[in-house]
């Protein structure tokens, strides 16, 4: 005889304790009376305890049954909680999502993605932290977040599963009253001698722009450095100089003091997502990623997109 106790055994035992009869237990469980009787006899045999005495066709609880009933109730409640938790998880009601994002992504399409996602799943909770792209990748690798959004080619990292959301062209930005504001396209030679606002040394975009200008023999007057593209825009608007920035930051600009101009040759920006190994469940990750993909494509105009 197998000694394993099943959920059905516990349900039959509780039903008799609640309804005080086999007939009532059978109605409660929506089974026949012989099924209830057989389940109780089987349970008694498996636990080697007499739970009911049989008096004139009735089952009367023994003291052992009275001691056992509380534990059975707790076990059934725990199973019910597990079932409810599973249902909640499936509907994202218990979903908690922790993301880390570079500033240009955190301040552009991600707020819109979070808005559309939480409207669709109102009981989900999203936490977003803003860091540099290298720090975001490090956080994913250390399992300190579920999703990382950063500027890097997806193939360049081994931190989790990565995917490029969008590849797009960097754009030049000048004050609206600047002499170059009338140009339709800017090239390296247009930056000769111009006051230029750069990202901080060792940042990837800074190194790529510096390398390009060097290869064309262009000497700029780098008079200001900063850490974020949003700060670059504010500095350009203030007249500190001109620059080249990522397209997401440009698309998110709502002011009127600067002019964005196409830049050639193309400098490519890859906006990627990387998924931490700590959360392999797609119940909450995939819906959010789908919202993020939709919002970033809605934000970047077609003429700036680089098709694979």
Coordinates of C-alpha atoms in Angstrom, one line a residue:
X1 CA 0.0 0.0 0.0
X2 CA 1.3 3.4 -1.0
X3 CA 1.7 5.7 2.0
X4 CA 1.4 9.0 0.1
X5 CA -1.5 11.2 1.2
X6 CA -3.3 13.0 -1.6
X7 CA -5.2 16.2 -1.8
X8 CA -8.3 14.3 -2.3
X9 CA -7.8 12.4 1.0
X10 CA -7.5 15.7 2.9
X11 CA -10.5 17.2 1.2
X12 CA -12.7 14.2 2.1
X13 CA -11.5 14.3 5.7
X14 CA -12.2 18.1 6.0
X15 CA -15.6 17.7 4.3
X16 CA -16.7 15.1 6.9
X17 CA -15.5 17.3 9.8
X18 CA -17.3 20.3 8.4
X19 CA -20.6 18.6 7.3
X20 CA -20.7 16.0 10.1
X21 CA -21.8 13.2 7.8
X22 CA -20.8 11.2 4.8
X23 CA -23.9 12.3 2.9
X24 CA -23.0 16.0 3.6
X25 CA -19.4 15.4 2.7
X26 CA -20.3 13.8 -0.6
X27 CA -22.6 16.8 -1.5
X28 CA -19.8 19.2 -0.6
X29 CA -17.3 17.4 -2.8
X30 CA -19.8 16.6 -5.5
X31 CA -19.0 12.8 -5.4
X32 CA -20.9 9.7 -4.3
X33 CA -21.0 8.5 -0.7
X34 CA -19.0 5.4 -1.4
X35 CA -16.2 7.5 -2.8
X36 CA -16.0 9.5 0.4
X37 CA -16.1 6.3 2.5
X38 CA -13.4 4.8 0.4
X39 CA -11.2 7.9 0.7
X40 CA -11.5 8.0 4.5
X41 CA -10.7 4.3 4.8
X42 CA -7.7 4.7 2.6
X43 CA -6.5 7.7 4.5
X44 CA -6.8 5.8 7.8
X45 CA -4.8 2.9 6.4
X46 CA -2.0 5.2 5.1
X47 CA -1.5 7.2 8.3
X48 CA -2.2 4.2 10.6
X49 CA -4.7 6.1 12.7
X50 CA -8.4 5.6 13.3
X51 CA -10.1 8.9 12.5
X52 CA -13.7 8.0 12.8
X53 CA -15.7 5.4 14.7
X54 CA -18.6 3.8 12.9
X55 CA -21.8 4.0 14.9
X56 CA -25.1 3.0 13.4
X57 CA -23.9 3.9 9.9
X58 CA -22.4 7.3 11.0
X59 CA -18.8 8.3 11.2
X60 CA -17.9 9.9 14.5
X61 CA -14.6 11.8 14.8
X62 CA -12.0 10.3 17.2
X63 CA -9.8 12.5 19.4
X64 CA -7.0 11.9 16.9
X65 CA -9.2 13.4 14.2
X66 CA -9.8 16.4 16.3
X67 CA -6.1 16.9 16.7
X68 CA -5.4 16.4 13.0
X69 CA -8.1 18.7 11.6
X70 CA -6.2 22.0 12.3
X71 CA -3.1 20.8 10.4
X72 CA -5.3 19.6 7.5
X73 CA -7.0 23.0 7.3
X74 CA -3.6 24.7 7.2
X75 CA -2.4 22.4 4.5
X76 CA -5.5 23.0 2.3
X77 CA -5.2 26.7 2.9
X78 CA -1.6 26.6 1.8
X79 CA -2.5 24.7 -1.4
X80 CA -5.2 27.3 -2.0
X81 CA -2.7 30.1 -1.6
X82 CA -0.3 28.4 -4.1
X83 CA -3.1 28.1 -6.6
X84 CA -4.1 31.7 -6.1
X85 CA -0.4 32.8 -6.4
X86 CA -0.1 30.9 -9.7
X87 CA -3.2 32.6 -11.0
X88 CA -1.9 36.0 -10.0
X89 CA 1.5 35.4 -11.6
X90 CA -0.2 34.3 -14.8
X91 CA -2.2 37.6 -14.9
X92 CA 0.9 39.6 -13.8
X93 CA -0.9 40.7 -10.6
X94 CA 2.2 39.8 -8.5
X95 CA 4.7 40.9 -11.1
X96 CA 7.6 43.0 -9.9
X97 CA 10.0 44.1 -12.6
X98 CA 13.4 45.8 -11.8
X99 CA 15.1 47.5 -14.7
X100 CA 18.3 49.5 -15.1
X101 CA 18.7 51.9 -18.0
X102 CA 21.1 54.4 -19.5
X103 CA 19.9 58.0 -19.2
X104 CA 19.1 58.5 -22.8
X105 CA 16.8 55.5 -22.7
X106 CA 15.4 56.1 -19.2
X107 CA 14.4 59.6 -20.2
X108 CA 13.0 58.9 -23.6
X109 CA 10.9 55.9 -24.6
X110 CA 11.0 53.9 -21.3
X111 CA 8.5 56.2 -19.4
X112 CA 6.1 55.6 -22.2
X113 CA 6.7 51.9 -22.2
X114 CA 6.2 51.8 -18.4
X115 CA 3.0 53.7 -18.8
X116 CA 1.5 51.5 -21.5
X117 CA 2.6 48.4 -19.6
X118 CA 1.2 49.4 -16.2
X119 CA -2.1 50.4 -17.9
X120 CA -2.4 47.0 -19.4
X121 CA -1.2 45.3 -16.1
X122 CA -2.3 47.7 -13.3
X123 CA -1.1 45.4 -10.5
X124 CA 2.4 45.1 -11.8
X125 CA 5.2 47.1 -10.2
X126 CA 8.1 48.5 -12.1
X127 CA 11.3 49.9 -10.5
X128 CA 13.7 51.8 -12.8
X129 CA 17.2 52.8 -11.9
X130 CA 19.3 55.1 -14.2
X131 CA 23.0 54.4 -14.7
X132 CA 25.7 54.6 -17.4
X133 CA 25.6 51.8 -20.0
X134 CA 28.7 50.0 -18.6
X135 CA 27.1 50.1 -15.1
X136 CA 23.8 48.7 -16.5
X137 CA 25.6 45.8 -18.0
X138 CA 27.5 45.1 -14.8
X139 CA 24.2 45.2 -12.8
X140 CA 22.7 42.6 -15.2
X141 CA 25.8 40.4 -14.9
X142 CA 25.6 40.6 -11.1
X143 CA 21.8 39.8 -11.2
X144 CA 20.9 43.1 -9.6
X145 CA 18.1 43.8 -12.0
X146 CA 15.8 41.8 -14.4
X147 CA 16.3 43.9 -17.5
X148 CA 19.0 46.2 -18.6
X149 CA 18.6 48.9 -21.3
X150 CA 21.9 50.3 -22.6
X151 CA 23.7 51.6 -25.7
X152 CA 25.9 48.7 -26.9
X153 CA 26.0 46.2 -29.8
X154 CA 24.1 43.2 -28.5
X155 CA 26.8 40.9 -29.7
X156 CA 29.4 42.7 -27.6
X157 CA 28.2 41.4 -24.2
X158 CA 28.1 38.0 -22.5
X159 CA 25.9 39.3 -19.7
X160 CA 22.6 37.4 -20.1
X161 CA 20.5 37.2 -23.2
X162 CA 20.8 40.4 -25.3
X163 CA 18.9 41.8 -28.2
X164 CA 19.2 45.0 -30.2
X165 CA 16.0 47.0 -30.0
X166 CA 16.9 49.6 -32.6
X167 CA 20.0 50.8 -34.5
X168 CA 19.9 54.5 -35.4
X169 CA 22.1 57.3 -36.7
X170 CA 23.6 60.0 -34.4
X171 CA 22.7 63.6 -35.3
X172 CA 24.4 66.9 -35.2
X173 CA 22.9 69.6 -32.9
X174 CA 23.6 73.3 -33.1
X175 CA 22.0 76.4 -31.6
X176 CA 19.1 77.6 -33.7
X177 CA 20.8 80.9 -34.6
X178 CA 24.2 79.2 -35.4
X179 CA 25.6 79.7 -38.9
X180 CA 25.5 75.9 -39.5
X181 CA 21.7 75.7 -38.7
X182 CA 20.9 76.3 -42.4
X183 CA 22.7 73.2 -43.5
X184 CA 20.7 70.1 -44.4
X185 CA 23.7 67.8 -43.7
X186 CA 26.8 68.3 -41.7
X187 CA 30.1 66.5 -42.3
X188 CA 33.4 66.4 -40.2
X189 CA 34.9 69.4 -42.1
X190 CA 32.0 71.6 -40.9
X191 CA 33.3 71.2 -37.3
X192 CA 36.7 72.6 -38.0
X193 CA 37.6 75.1 -35.3
X194 CA 34.1 75.0 -33.9
X195 CA 33.5 75.1 -30.1
X196 CA 32.4 71.5 -29.4
X197 CA 30.6 69.9 -26.4
X198 CA 31.9 66.3 -25.8
X199 CA 30.9 63.5 -23.6
X200 CA 33.4 62.6 -20.9
X201 CA 36.7 60.8 -21.9
X202 CA 36.5 57.0 -22.3
X203 CA 32.8 57.1 -23.0
X204 CA 32.2 55.0 -26.2
X205 CA 30.4 57.8 -28.1
X206 CA 33.2 60.2 -27.3
X207 CA 35.8 57.9 -28.6
X208 CA 34.0 57.1 -31.8
X209 CA 33.4 60.8 -32.6
X210 CA 37.0 61.7 -31.7
X211 CA 38.3 58.9 -33.9
X212 CA 36.2 60.0 -36.8
X213 CA 37.3 63.6 -36.5
X214 CA 40.9 62.6 -36.2
X215 CA 40.7 60.4 -39.3
X216 CA 39.4 63.4 -41.3
X217 CA 42.1 65.8 -39.9
X218 CA 39.5 68.0 -38.2
X219 CA 40.5 70.0 -35.2
X220 CA 37.6 71.1 -32.9
X221 CA 37.8 73.4 -29.9
X222 CA 36.5 71.0 -27.2
X223 CA 35.5 73.6 -24.6
X224 CA 33.1 71.5 -22.5
X225 CA 32.5 67.9 -21.4
X226 CA 29.6 66.3 -19.7
X227 CA 28.2 62.8 -18.9
X228 CA 24.8 62.8 -20.5
X229 CA 23.3 63.6 -23.9
X230 CA 20.5 65.5 -22.1
X231 CA 23.1 67.8 -20.6
X232 CA 24.7 68.2 -24.0
X233 CA 21.4 69.5 -25.4
X234 CA 21.1 72.0 -22.6
X235 CA 24.6 73.3 -23.2
X236 CA 24.0 73.6 -26.9
X237 CA 20.8 75.5 -26.2
X238 CA 22.7 77.8 -23.9
X239 CA 25.1 78.6 -26.8
X240 CA 28.2 76.8 -25.3
X241 CA 29.0 75.0 -28.5
X242 CA 27.8 72.4 -31.0
X243 CA 27.8 68.7 -30.8
X244 CA 26.8 65.3 -32.1
X245 CA 24.3 63.3 -30.0
X246 CA 22.4 60.1 -30.0
X247 CA 19.1 60.1 -31.8
X248 CA 16.9 59.1 -28.9
X249 CA 17.9 62.1 -26.9
X250 CA 17.3 64.3 -30.0
X251 CA 13.8 62.8 -30.6
X252 CA 12.9 63.4 -26.9
X253 CA 13.8 67.1 -27.0
X254 CA 10.7 69.3 -26.6
X255 CA 12.4 72.7 -26.6
X256 CA 12.9 75.2 -29.5
X257 CA 16.4 76.5 -29.1
X258 CA 18.4 74.0 -31.1
X259 CA 18.4 72.5 -34.6
X260 CA 19.1 68.9 -35.3
X261 CA 20.9 68.1 -38.6
X262 CA 21.8 64.9 -40.3
X263 CA 25.4 63.9 -39.9
X264 CA 27.6 62.0 -42.4
X265 CA 29.3 59.6 -42.4
X266 CA 26.9 57.7 -40.3
X267 CA 27.8 57.0 -36.7
X268 CA 25.7 54.1 -35.5
X269 CA 24.0 53.8 -32.1
X270 CA 22.7 50.4 -31.0
X271 CA 20.1 50.5 -28.3
X272 CA 20.0 47.1 -26.8
X273 CA 18.3 45.1 -24.0
X274 CA 19.9 42.4 -21.9
X275 CA 18.0 40.0 -19.7
X276 CA 19.4 38.9 -16.4
X277 CA 19.7 35.2 -15.7
X278 CA 18.0 35.7 -12.3
X279 CA 14.6 35.8 -13.8
X280 CA 14.0 33.3 -16.5
X281 CA 10.2 33.7 -16.4
X282 CA 8.7 35.4 -19.4
X283 CA 5.4 36.0 -17.8
X284 CA 6.3 39.6 -16.9
X285 CA 9.5 40.1 -19.0
X286 CA 8.1 39.4 -22.5
X287 CA 5.1 41.7 -22.2
X288 CA 7.3 44.6 -21.0
X289 CA 9.9 44.0 -23.7
X290 CA 7.1 44.1 -26.3
X291 CA 5.9 47.4 -24.9
X292 CA 9.5 48.7 -25.0
X293 CA 10.0 47.7 -28.6
X294 CA 6.8 49.3 -29.7
X295 CA 7.6 52.6 -27.9
X296 CA 11.2 53.0 -29.1
X297 CA 10.1 52.3 -32.7
X298 CA 7.4 54.9 -32.3
X299 CA 9.9 57.4 -31.1
X300 CA 12.7 57.2 -33.6
X301 CA 11.8 58.5 -37.1
X302 CA 12.3 56.2 -40.1
X303 CA 15.0 58.3 -41.7
X304 CA 17.2 57.8 -38.6
X305 CA 16.7 54.1 -38.4
X306 CA 19.4 51.7 -39.7
X307 CA 17.9 48.6 -41.1
X308 CA 19.7 45.3 -40.5

